[in-house]
């Protein structure tokens, strides 16, 4: 989670000319104040983060702070609260129709829970942004989490809230942190079906991942008819990512981002807030995937064969001592076979998809076999 991943992404966007696209504005953000953070997070937890931020030696492991995954560091409160501020500002602007789409690739901190830090996440900007939209009048929000890990913190924040549909598409908890997110985890008694989980087998590859997410996400989001679509684009699904094992390419991630954009236009009149998330291959993967996301949201999608600018390559090589990929593609096609072609009961992928469809679709008035 070193800030270099964000710096390299912003530089790549800039050098590709994305920040000069007419109609695109790059805006700064102030840290969210405690009242805003406490719409999701417990007061005692916010106090504990502030204390650890002022003096990292006081970090309390019972709040998940000062741990291997969430080490305390000076300024951690402001850094984490600023990410929240950015996502909330964009969320309000998108909901109000001031901008059609917003991207905060610093955001997507989906493991943070109301009362503790988890999985490199301190404050859950996605959850606070959705709470802010509900408070501003949104009646229904759909959240789609494409990170390789289960979006457990965001799901927990709205577990029993029927106004928010959370869908997480991730590598199965049998092989990956946090070990949750199975098809039978469907939300609380007031919101049954409001949480949807698609737990995928390791080693899936592009075609399998795209087939899976397109077999579940568009159907549910369209049926839910949200006012806004919020998507989390953790790119730790990539083959080179040191944590996940879904073996997906930048090309498939770009295709997924295009699909989320199209889905927003089809289901919400275009109101779309896109966030970053995990992604630990910080040179080869994160900058290219999120530059594609920014380009798509700017309505100036990049051809995959676009060269990575020389200046960026030189900077990345100097910084990391590691040559970066020369093109905005991994050379894959991102083709897949859609669910409508039928499913194979022998395929672990298709069994996982079907488990989720059978668990969740009837709760949304959908037919698990035919929709
Ligand atoms: Zn659009
Ligand atoms: Zn992740």
Tab-separated table of C-alpha atoms and ligand atoms in Angstrom:
chain	number	residue	atom	x	y	z
A	1	UNK	CA	0.000	0.000	0.000
A	2	UNK	CA	3.017	2.299	-0.345
A	3	UNK	CA	1.949	5.688	-1.760
A	4	UNK	CA	4.209	5.069	-4.784
A	5	UNK	CA	1.328	3.116	-6.349
A	6	UNK	CA	-0.853	6.236	-6.313
A	7	UNK	CA	1.953	8.527	-7.417
A	8	UNK	CA	2.811	6.275	-10.363
A	9	UNK	CA	-0.878	6.055	-11.318
A	10	UNK	CA	-1.377	9.830	-11.227
A	11	UNK	CA	1.820	10.402	-13.224
A	12	UNK	CA	0.752	7.881	-15.830
A	13	UNK	CA	-2.692	9.490	-16.169
A	14	UNK	CA	-1.029	12.890	-16.491
A	15	UNK	CA	1.520	11.779	-19.074
A	16	UNK	CA	-1.137	9.996	-21.111
A	17	UNK	CA	-2.934	13.352	-21.292
A	18	UNK	CA	-5.935	12.116	-19.318
A	19	UNK	CA	-5.872	15.064	-16.938
A	20	UNK	CA	-6.192	17.404	-19.941
A	21	UNK	CA	-9.362	15.777	-21.282
A	22	UNK	CA	-12.041	18.493	-21.690
A	23	UNK	CA	-14.608	18.206	-18.932
A	24	UNK	CA	-12.321	16.268	-16.591
A	25	UNK	CA	-11.395	18.028	-13.362
A	26	UNK	CA	-8.768	16.898	-10.895
A	27	UNK	CA	-9.876	18.033	-7.447
A	28	UNK	CA	-8.136	17.953	-4.098
A	29	UNK	CA	-9.759	16.751	-0.898
A	30	UNK	CA	-9.742	17.667	2.771
A	31	UNK	CA	-9.697	14.993	5.477
A	32	UNK	CA	-13.194	13.946	6.531
A	33	UNK	CA	-14.093	15.303	9.976
A	34	UNK	CA	-14.949	13.057	12.893
A	35	UNK	CA	-18.702	13.523	12.515
A	36	UNK	CA	-18.513	12.252	8.945
A	37	UNK	CA	-16.223	9.335	9.838
A	38	UNK	CA	-18.595	8.418	12.654
A	39	UNK	CA	-21.488	7.903	10.277
A	40	UNK	CA	-19.798	4.502	9.770
A	41	UNK	CA	-17.016	4.193	12.339
A	42	UNK	CA	-17.348	3.955	16.120
A	43	UNK	CA	-16.281	7.003	18.082
A	44	UNK	CA	-13.848	4.995	20.226
A	45	UNK	CA	-12.177	3.597	17.108
A	46	UNK	CA	-11.713	7.048	15.558
A	47	UNK	CA	-10.178	8.160	18.874
A	48	UNK	CA	-7.826	5.171	18.796
A	49	UNK	CA	-6.720	5.998	15.233
A	50	UNK	CA	-6.101	9.630	16.188
A	51	UNK	CA	-4.031	8.524	19.192
A	52	UNK	CA	-1.983	6.042	17.131
A	53	UNK	CA	-1.473	8.711	14.497
A	54	UNK	CA	-0.122	11.178	17.065
A	55	UNK	CA	2.061	8.563	18.767
A	56	UNK	CA	2.389	5.234	16.927
A	57	UNK	CA	3.675	3.570	20.112
A	58	UNK	CA	0.175	3.826	21.582
A	59	UNK	CA	-1.415	1.824	18.726
A	60	UNK	CA	-3.931	-0.679	20.033
A	61	UNK	CA	-4.045	-4.105	18.444
A	62	UNK	CA	-7.613	-4.593	19.727
A	63	UNK	CA	-8.592	-1.947	17.151
A	64	UNK	CA	-6.460	-3.644	14.490
A	65	UNK	CA	-3.838	-0.882	14.777
A	66	UNK	CA	-0.083	-1.377	15.032
A	67	UNK	CA	-0.481	-4.820	13.529
A	68	UNK	CA	1.449	-6.338	10.640
A	69	UNK	CA	-1.352	-5.459	8.195
A	70	UNK	CA	-2.148	-2.028	9.649
A	71	UNK	CA	1.036	-0.596	11.125
A	72	UNK	CA	0.620	2.745	12.872
A	73	UNK	CA	2.502	5.723	11.432
A	74	UNK	CA	2.566	9.443	12.143
A	75	UNK	CA	-0.242	11.138	10.217
A	76	UNK	CA	-2.218	7.969	9.549
A	77	UNK	CA	-5.473	9.552	10.683
A	78	UNK	CA	-5.186	12.457	8.242
A	79	UNK	CA	-4.065	10.237	5.365
A	80	UNK	CA	-6.947	7.802	5.840
A	81	UNK	CA	-9.510	10.558	6.524
A	82	UNK	CA	-8.415	12.433	3.381
A	83	UNK	CA	-9.182	9.382	1.253
A	84	UNK	CA	-12.658	9.378	2.804
A	85	UNK	CA	-13.045	13.106	2.138
A	86	UNK	CA	-12.249	12.565	-1.545
A	87	UNK	CA	-14.719	9.721	-1.990
A	88	UNK	CA	-17.471	11.597	-0.133
A	89	UNK	CA	-16.986	14.774	-2.199
A	90	UNK	CA	-17.227	12.771	-5.411
A	91	UNK	CA	-20.215	10.788	-4.161
A	92	UNK	CA	-22.140	13.968	-3.343
A	93	UNK	CA	-21.230	15.524	-6.698
A	94	UNK	CA	-22.303	12.423	-8.616
A	95	UNK	CA	-25.570	12.116	-6.696
A	96	UNK	CA	-26.361	15.804	-7.218
A	97	UNK	CA	-25.702	15.453	-10.948
A	98	UNK	CA	-22.842	17.971	-10.853
A	99	UNK	CA	-20.611	15.394	-12.568
A	100	UNK	CA	-21.672	12.170	-14.286
A	101	UNK	CA	-18.808	10.050	-12.967
A	102	UNK	CA	-16.175	10.298	-10.260
A	103	UNK	CA	-12.983	8.283	-9.781
A	104	UNK	CA	-10.953	8.121	-6.575
A	105	UNK	CA	-8.263	5.542	-7.178
A	106	UNK	CA	-6.869	6.267	-3.691
A	107	UNK	CA	-10.101	4.874	-2.259
A	108	UNK	CA	-11.806	1.510	-2.032
A	109	UNK	CA	-10.594	0.710	1.492
A	110	UNK	CA	-13.095	-2.097	1.770
A	111	UNK	CA	-11.749	-4.122	4.709
A	112	UNK	CA	-12.039	-1.335	7.307
A	113	UNK	CA	-14.825	-2.195	9.761
A	114	UNK	CA	-16.924	0.164	11.874
A	115	UNK	CA	-14.794	-0.624	14.933
A	116	UNK	CA	-11.397	-1.746	13.625
A	117	UNK	CA	-8.747	-1.513	10.954
A	118	UNK	CA	-8.195	-4.563	8.780
A	119	UNK	CA	-6.307	-5.654	5.666
A	120	UNK	CA	-4.344	-2.398	5.078
A	121	UNK	CA	-7.546	-0.336	5.468
A	122	UNK	CA	-8.079	2.217	8.264
A	123	UNK	CA	-11.272	4.102	7.313
A	124	UNK	CA	-13.791	2.696	4.856
A	125	UNK	CA	-14.225	5.505	2.330
A	126	UNK	CA	-16.654	3.450	0.240
A	127	UNK	CA	-18.990	2.951	3.187
A	128	UNK	CA	-18.792	6.570	4.365
A	129	UNK	CA	-19.424	7.789	0.794
A	130	UNK	CA	-22.499	5.592	0.473
A	131	UNK	CA	-23.775	6.712	3.881
A	132	UNK	CA	-23.340	10.324	2.727
A	133	UNK	CA	-25.384	9.620	-0.392
A	134	UNK	CA	-28.165	8.007	1.642
A	135	UNK	CA	-28.145	11.044	3.938
A	136	UNK	CA	-28.353	13.287	0.858
A	137	UNK	CA	-31.442	11.530	-0.415
A	138	UNK	CA	-30.304	8.475	-2.367
A	139	UNK	CA	-32.845	5.705	-1.875
A	140	UNK	CA	-30.963	2.767	-3.358
A	141	UNK	CA	-27.262	2.254	-3.964
A	142	UNK	CA	-25.541	-0.693	-5.630
A	143	UNK	CA	-21.914	-1.429	-4.742
A	144	UNK	CA	-19.837	-3.829	-6.834
A	145	UNK	CA	-16.488	-4.944	-5.432
A	146	UNK	CA	-14.066	-6.432	-7.975
A	147	UNK	CA	-11.038	-6.684	-5.678
A	148	UNK	CA	-9.501	-10.162	-5.373
A	149	UNK	CA	-10.428	-10.089	-1.675
A	150	UNK	CA	-13.942	-10.226	-0.212
A	151	UNK	CA	-15.240	-6.689	0.446
A	152	UNK	CA	-16.103	-7.615	4.007
A	153	UNK	CA	-15.941	-4.200	5.703
A	154	UNK	CA	-18.219	-2.478	3.201
A	155	UNK	CA	-20.616	-5.407	3.316
A	156	UNK	CA	-20.675	-5.285	7.140
A	157	UNK	CA	-21.546	-1.578	7.153
A	158	UNK	CA	-24.764	-2.257	5.200
A	159	UNK	CA	-25.407	-5.883	6.220
A	160	UNK	CA	-28.928	-5.189	7.430
A	161	UNK	CA	-29.721	-2.113	5.339
A	162	UNK	CA	-32.090	-2.844	2.444
A	163	UNK	CA	-31.166	0.409	0.701
A	164	UNK	CA	-27.687	-0.825	-0.236
A	165	UNK	CA	-26.928	-3.856	-2.387
A	166	UNK	CA	-23.307	-5.001	-2.008
A	167	UNK	CA	-21.944	-7.522	-4.507
A	168	UNK	CA	-18.432	-8.862	-3.992
A	169	UNK	CA	-16.704	-10.941	-6.685
A	170	UNK	CA	-13.517	-12.393	-5.221
A	171	UNK	CA	-11.175	-15.320	-4.802
A	172	UNK	CA	-12.663	-17.869	-2.423
A	173	UNK	CA	-11.991	-17.506	1.271
A	174	UNK	CA	-10.690	-21.069	1.256
A	175	UNK	CA	-7.492	-19.786	-0.370
A	176	UNK	CA	-7.390	-16.089	0.527
A	177	UNK	CA	-7.832	-13.447	3.245
A	178	UNK	CA	-10.254	-12.661	4.871
A	179	UNK	CA	-11.704	-16.163	4.613
A	180	UNK	CA	-15.317	-14.992	4.241
A	181	UNK	CA	-17.686	-14.128	1.375
A	182	UNK	CA	-19.498	-17.315	0.451
A	183	UNK	CA	-22.711	-17.602	-1.547
A	184	UNK	CA	-24.821	-18.176	1.567
A	185	UNK	CA	-23.789	-14.838	3.139
A	186	UNK	CA	-26.787	-12.793	2.031
A	187	UNK	CA	-27.361	-9.965	4.496
A	188	UNK	CA	-29.336	-9.459	7.692
A	189	UNK	CA	-33.025	-10.158	8.370
A	190	UNK	CA	-34.166	-6.714	7.139
A	191	UNK	CA	-32.049	-6.928	3.999
A	192	UNK	CA	-31.898	-10.532	2.902
A	193	UNK	CA	-30.283	-10.582	-0.537
A	194	UNK	CA	-28.731	-7.184	0.127
A	195	UNK	CA	-25.321	-8.841	0.321
A	196	UNK	CA	-24.239	-11.017	-2.589
A	197	UNK	CA	-21.003	-12.974	-2.710
A	198	UNK	CA	-19.350	-14.755	-5.583
A	199	UNK	CA	-16.404	-16.826	-4.301
A	200	UNK	CA	-14.211	-17.903	-7.198
A	201	UNK	CA	-11.659	-20.703	-7.505
A	202	UNK	CA	-7.967	-19.758	-7.729
A	203	UNK	CA	-6.268	-19.824	-11.133
A	204	UNK	CA	-9.322	-18.622	-13.004
A	205	UNK	CA	-7.822	-16.427	-15.739
A	206	UNK	CA	-9.412	-13.679	-17.834
A	207	UNK	CA	-12.168	-15.626	-19.551
A	208	UNK	CA	-13.366	-17.256	-16.349
A	209	UNK	CA	-13.309	-14.053	-14.299
A	210	UNK	CA	-15.178	-12.071	-16.951
A	211	UNK	CA	-17.691	-14.875	-17.458
A	212	UNK	CA	-18.321	-15.031	-13.722
A	213	UNK	CA	-18.830	-11.350	-13.058
A	214	UNK	CA	-21.041	-10.888	-16.114
A	215	UNK	CA	-23.189	-13.849	-15.006
A	216	UNK	CA	-24.120	-12.165	-11.736
A	217	UNK	CA	-23.449	-8.421	-11.539
A	218	UNK	CA	-25.475	-6.836	-14.388
A	219	UNK	CA	-28.578	-8.933	-13.660
A	220	UNK	CA	-28.654	-8.030	-9.961
A	221	UNK	CA	-27.756	-4.362	-10.373
A	222	UNK	CA	-30.345	-3.869	-13.113
A	223	UNK	CA	-33.031	-5.593	-11.073
A	224	UNK	CA	-32.154	-3.556	-7.949
A	225	UNK	CA	-32.601	-0.302	-9.941
A	226	UNK	CA	-30.206	1.819	-7.881
A	227	UNK	CA	-29.899	5.598	-7.949
A	228	UNK	CA	-26.108	5.313	-8.031
A	229	UNK	CA	-23.529	2.651	-8.843
A	230	UNK	CA	-20.376	2.496	-6.719
A	231	UNK	CA	-17.608	0.178	-7.904
A	232	UNK	CA	-14.373	-0.910	-6.253
A	233	UNK	CA	-11.572	-1.713	-8.700
A	234	UNK	CA	-8.934	-3.457	-6.617
A	235	UNK	CA	-6.544	-4.817	-9.246
A	236	UNK	CA	-4.993	-7.537	-7.103
A	237	UNK	CA	-6.846	-9.990	-9.351
A	238	UNK	CA	-3.834	-9.684	-11.697
A	239	UNK	CA	-1.572	-12.588	-12.535
A	240	UNK	CA	1.494	-10.748	-11.207
A	241	UNK	CA	-0.106	-9.677	-7.953
A	242	UNK	CA	1.826	-11.108	-5.024
A	243	UNK	CA	-1.284	-11.735	-2.888
A	244	UNK	CA	-4.123	-13.032	-5.072
A	245	UNK	CA	-4.341	-16.045	-7.380
A	246	UNK	CA	-7.017	-15.182	-9.941
A	247	UNK	CA	-4.455	-14.735	-12.802
A	248	UNK	CA	-6.329	-11.930	-14.559
A	249	UNK	CA	-4.706	-9.435	-16.999
A	250	UNK	CA	-4.828	-5.646	-17.332
A	251	UNK	CA	-6.936	-6.269	-20.443
A	252	UNK	CA	-9.607	-8.133	-18.496
A	253	UNK	CA	-9.564	-5.468	-15.788
A	254	UNK	CA	-10.043	-2.796	-18.464
A	255	UNK	CA	-12.934	-4.760	-19.917
A	256	UNK	CA	-14.516	-5.068	-16.471
A	257	UNK	CA	-14.203	-1.305	-15.970
A	258	UNK	CA	-15.906	-0.743	-19.337
A	259	UNK	CA	-18.710	-3.045	-18.251
A	260	UNK	CA	-19.188	-1.159	-14.981
A	261	UNK	CA	-19.337	2.108	-16.931
A	262	UNK	CA	-21.929	0.685	-19.340
A	263	UNK	CA	-23.887	-0.729	-16.418
A	264	UNK	CA	-23.982	2.681	-14.748
A	265	UNK	CA	-25.428	4.233	-17.894
A	266	UNK	CA	-27.962	1.409	-18.257
A	267	UNK	CA	-29.039	1.174	-14.608
A	268	UNK	CA	-28.545	4.576	-12.948
A	269	UNK	CA	-28.670	7.136	-15.743
A	270	UNK	CA	-24.868	7.173	-15.573
A	271	UNK	CA	-24.379	8.076	-11.901
A	272	UNK	CA	-21.135	6.248	-11.171
A	273	UNK	CA	-18.504	6.498	-8.459
A	274	UNK	CA	-15.447	4.319	-9.137
A	275	UNK	CA	-12.861	3.619	-6.450
A	276	UNK	CA	-9.491	1.903	-6.361
A	277	UNK	CA	-8.693	-0.792	-3.839
A	278	UNK	CA	-6.015	-3.451	-3.491
A	279	UNK	CA	-3.217	-3.983	-5.989
A	280	UNK	CA	0.318	-4.775	-4.916
A	281	UNK	CA	2.163	-5.036	-8.226
A	282	UNK	CA	2.700	-1.306	-8.086
A	283	UNK	CA	4.617	-0.750	-11.338
A	284	UNK	CA	3.403	-3.299	-13.893
A	285	UNK	CA	-0.251	-3.428	-12.919
A	286	UNK	CA	-1.782	-0.734	-10.701
A	287	UNK	CA	-0.898	2.370	-12.786
A	288	UNK	CA	-2.049	0.894	-16.100
A	289	UNK	CA	-5.300	-0.583	-14.780
A	290	UNK	CA	-6.371	2.595	-13.030
A	291	UNK	CA	-5.264	4.836	-15.910
A	292	UNK	CA	-7.632	2.786	-18.067
A	293	UNK	CA	-10.349	3.321	-15.452
A	294	UNK	CA	-9.822	7.093	-15.485
A	295	UNK	CA	-9.819	7.082	-19.301
A	296	UNK	CA	-13.072	5.133	-19.442
A	297	UNK	CA	-14.753	7.407	-16.902
A	298	UNK	CA	-13.529	10.416	-18.932
A	299	UNK	CA	-15.191	9.023	-22.066
A	300	UNK	CA	-11.747	8.859	-23.703
A	301	UNK	CA	-10.982	5.132	-23.443
A	302	UNK	CA	-7.432	4.234	-24.399
A	303	UNK	CA	-6.693	1.747	-27.120
A	304	UNK	CA	-4.937	-1.160	-25.399
A	305	UNK	CA	-2.028	-0.848	-27.862
A	306	UNK	CA	-1.306	2.703	-26.657
A	307	UNK	CA	2.390	3.006	-25.725
A	308	UNK	CA	3.221	3.823	-22.128
A	309	UNK	CA	4.890	7.272	-22.291
A	310	UNK	CA	8.705	7.171	-22.311
A	311	UNK	CA	8.970	9.738	-19.537
A	312	UNK	CA	6.862	7.560	-17.234
A	313	UNK	CA	8.850	4.444	-18.105
A	314	UNK	CA	12.106	6.227	-17.307
A	315	UNK	CA	10.736	7.534	-14.004
A	316	UNK	CA	9.403	4.122	-12.984
A	317	UNK	CA	12.673	2.408	-13.883
A	318	UNK	CA	14.705	4.957	-11.966
A	319	UNK	CA	12.466	4.678	-8.924
A	320	UNK	CA	12.206	0.925	-8.791
A	321	UNK	CA	15.171	-0.399	-10.792
A	322	UNK	CA	12.655	-2.504	-12.659
A	323	UNK	CA	11.582	-1.988	-16.299
A	324	UNK	CA	7.843	-1.354	-16.671
A	325	UNK	CA	5.630	-2.699	-19.491
A	326	UNK	CA	5.869	-0.623	-22.693
A	327	UNK	CA	2.195	-0.846	-23.686
A	328	UNK	CA	-1.189	-0.313	-22.008
A	329	UNK	CA	-1.996	-3.993	-22.635
A	330	UNK	CA	-0.820	-7.409	-21.500
A	331	UNK	CA	-1.507	-8.607	-25.037
A	332	UNK	CA	-4.618	-10.565	-24.095
A	333	UNK	CA	-7.984	-10.352	-25.853
A	334	UNK	CA	-10.277	-10.205	-22.782
A	335	UNK	CA	-12.772	-12.405	-24.640
A	336	UNK	CA	-15.103	-14.651	-22.703
A	337	UNK	CA	-18.142	-16.845	-23.188
A	338	UNK	CA	-21.305	-15.475	-21.619
A	339	UNK	CA	-23.522	-17.424	-19.224
A	340	UNK	CA	-26.376	-17.401	-21.748
A	341	UNK	CA	-24.446	-20.040	-23.729
A	342	UNK	CA	-25.219	-22.522	-20.924
A	343	UNK	CA	-23.163	-23.839	-18.032
A	344	UNK	CA	-20.969	-26.832	-17.363
A	345	UNK	CA	-21.713	-28.633	-14.084
A	346	UNK	CA	-18.201	-30.134	-14.185
A	347	UNK	CA	-16.592	-26.687	-14.082
A	348	UNK	CA	-15.626	-25.364	-10.622
A	349	UNK	CA	-16.138	-21.856	-11.952
A	350	UNK	CA	-19.647	-22.562	-13.196
A	351	UNK	CA	-20.564	-24.303	-9.937
A	352	UNK	CA	-19.415	-21.209	-8.009
A	353	UNK	CA	-21.458	-18.919	-10.246
A	354	UNK	CA	-24.499	-21.126	-9.993
A	355	UNK	CA	-24.242	-21.270	-6.189
A	356	UNK	CA	-24.415	-17.477	-6.061
A	357	UNK	CA	-27.202	-17.255	-8.615
A	358	UNK	CA	-29.259	-19.883	-6.740
A	359	UNK	CA	-28.713	-18.174	-3.390
A	360	UNK	CA	-29.273	-14.563	-4.425
A	361	UNK	CA	-31.344	-14.386	-7.587
A	362	UNK	CA	-34.700	-15.570	-6.114
A	363	UNK	CA	-34.398	-12.885	-3.400
A	364	UNK	CA	-34.386	-10.322	-6.224
A	365	UNK	CA	-37.194	-11.899	-8.229
A	366	UNK	CA	-34.713	-13.343	-10.730
A	367	UNK	CA	-34.553	-16.870	-12.088
A	368	UNK	CA	-31.191	-18.493	-11.321
A	369	UNK	CA	-31.371	-20.664	-14.417
A	370	UNK	CA	-32.751	-18.308	-17.033
A	371	UNK	CA	-32.033	-14.651	-16.162
B	1	LIG	ZN1	-20.226	7.664	-19.051
B	2	LIG	ZN1	-7.516	-6.873	-2.173
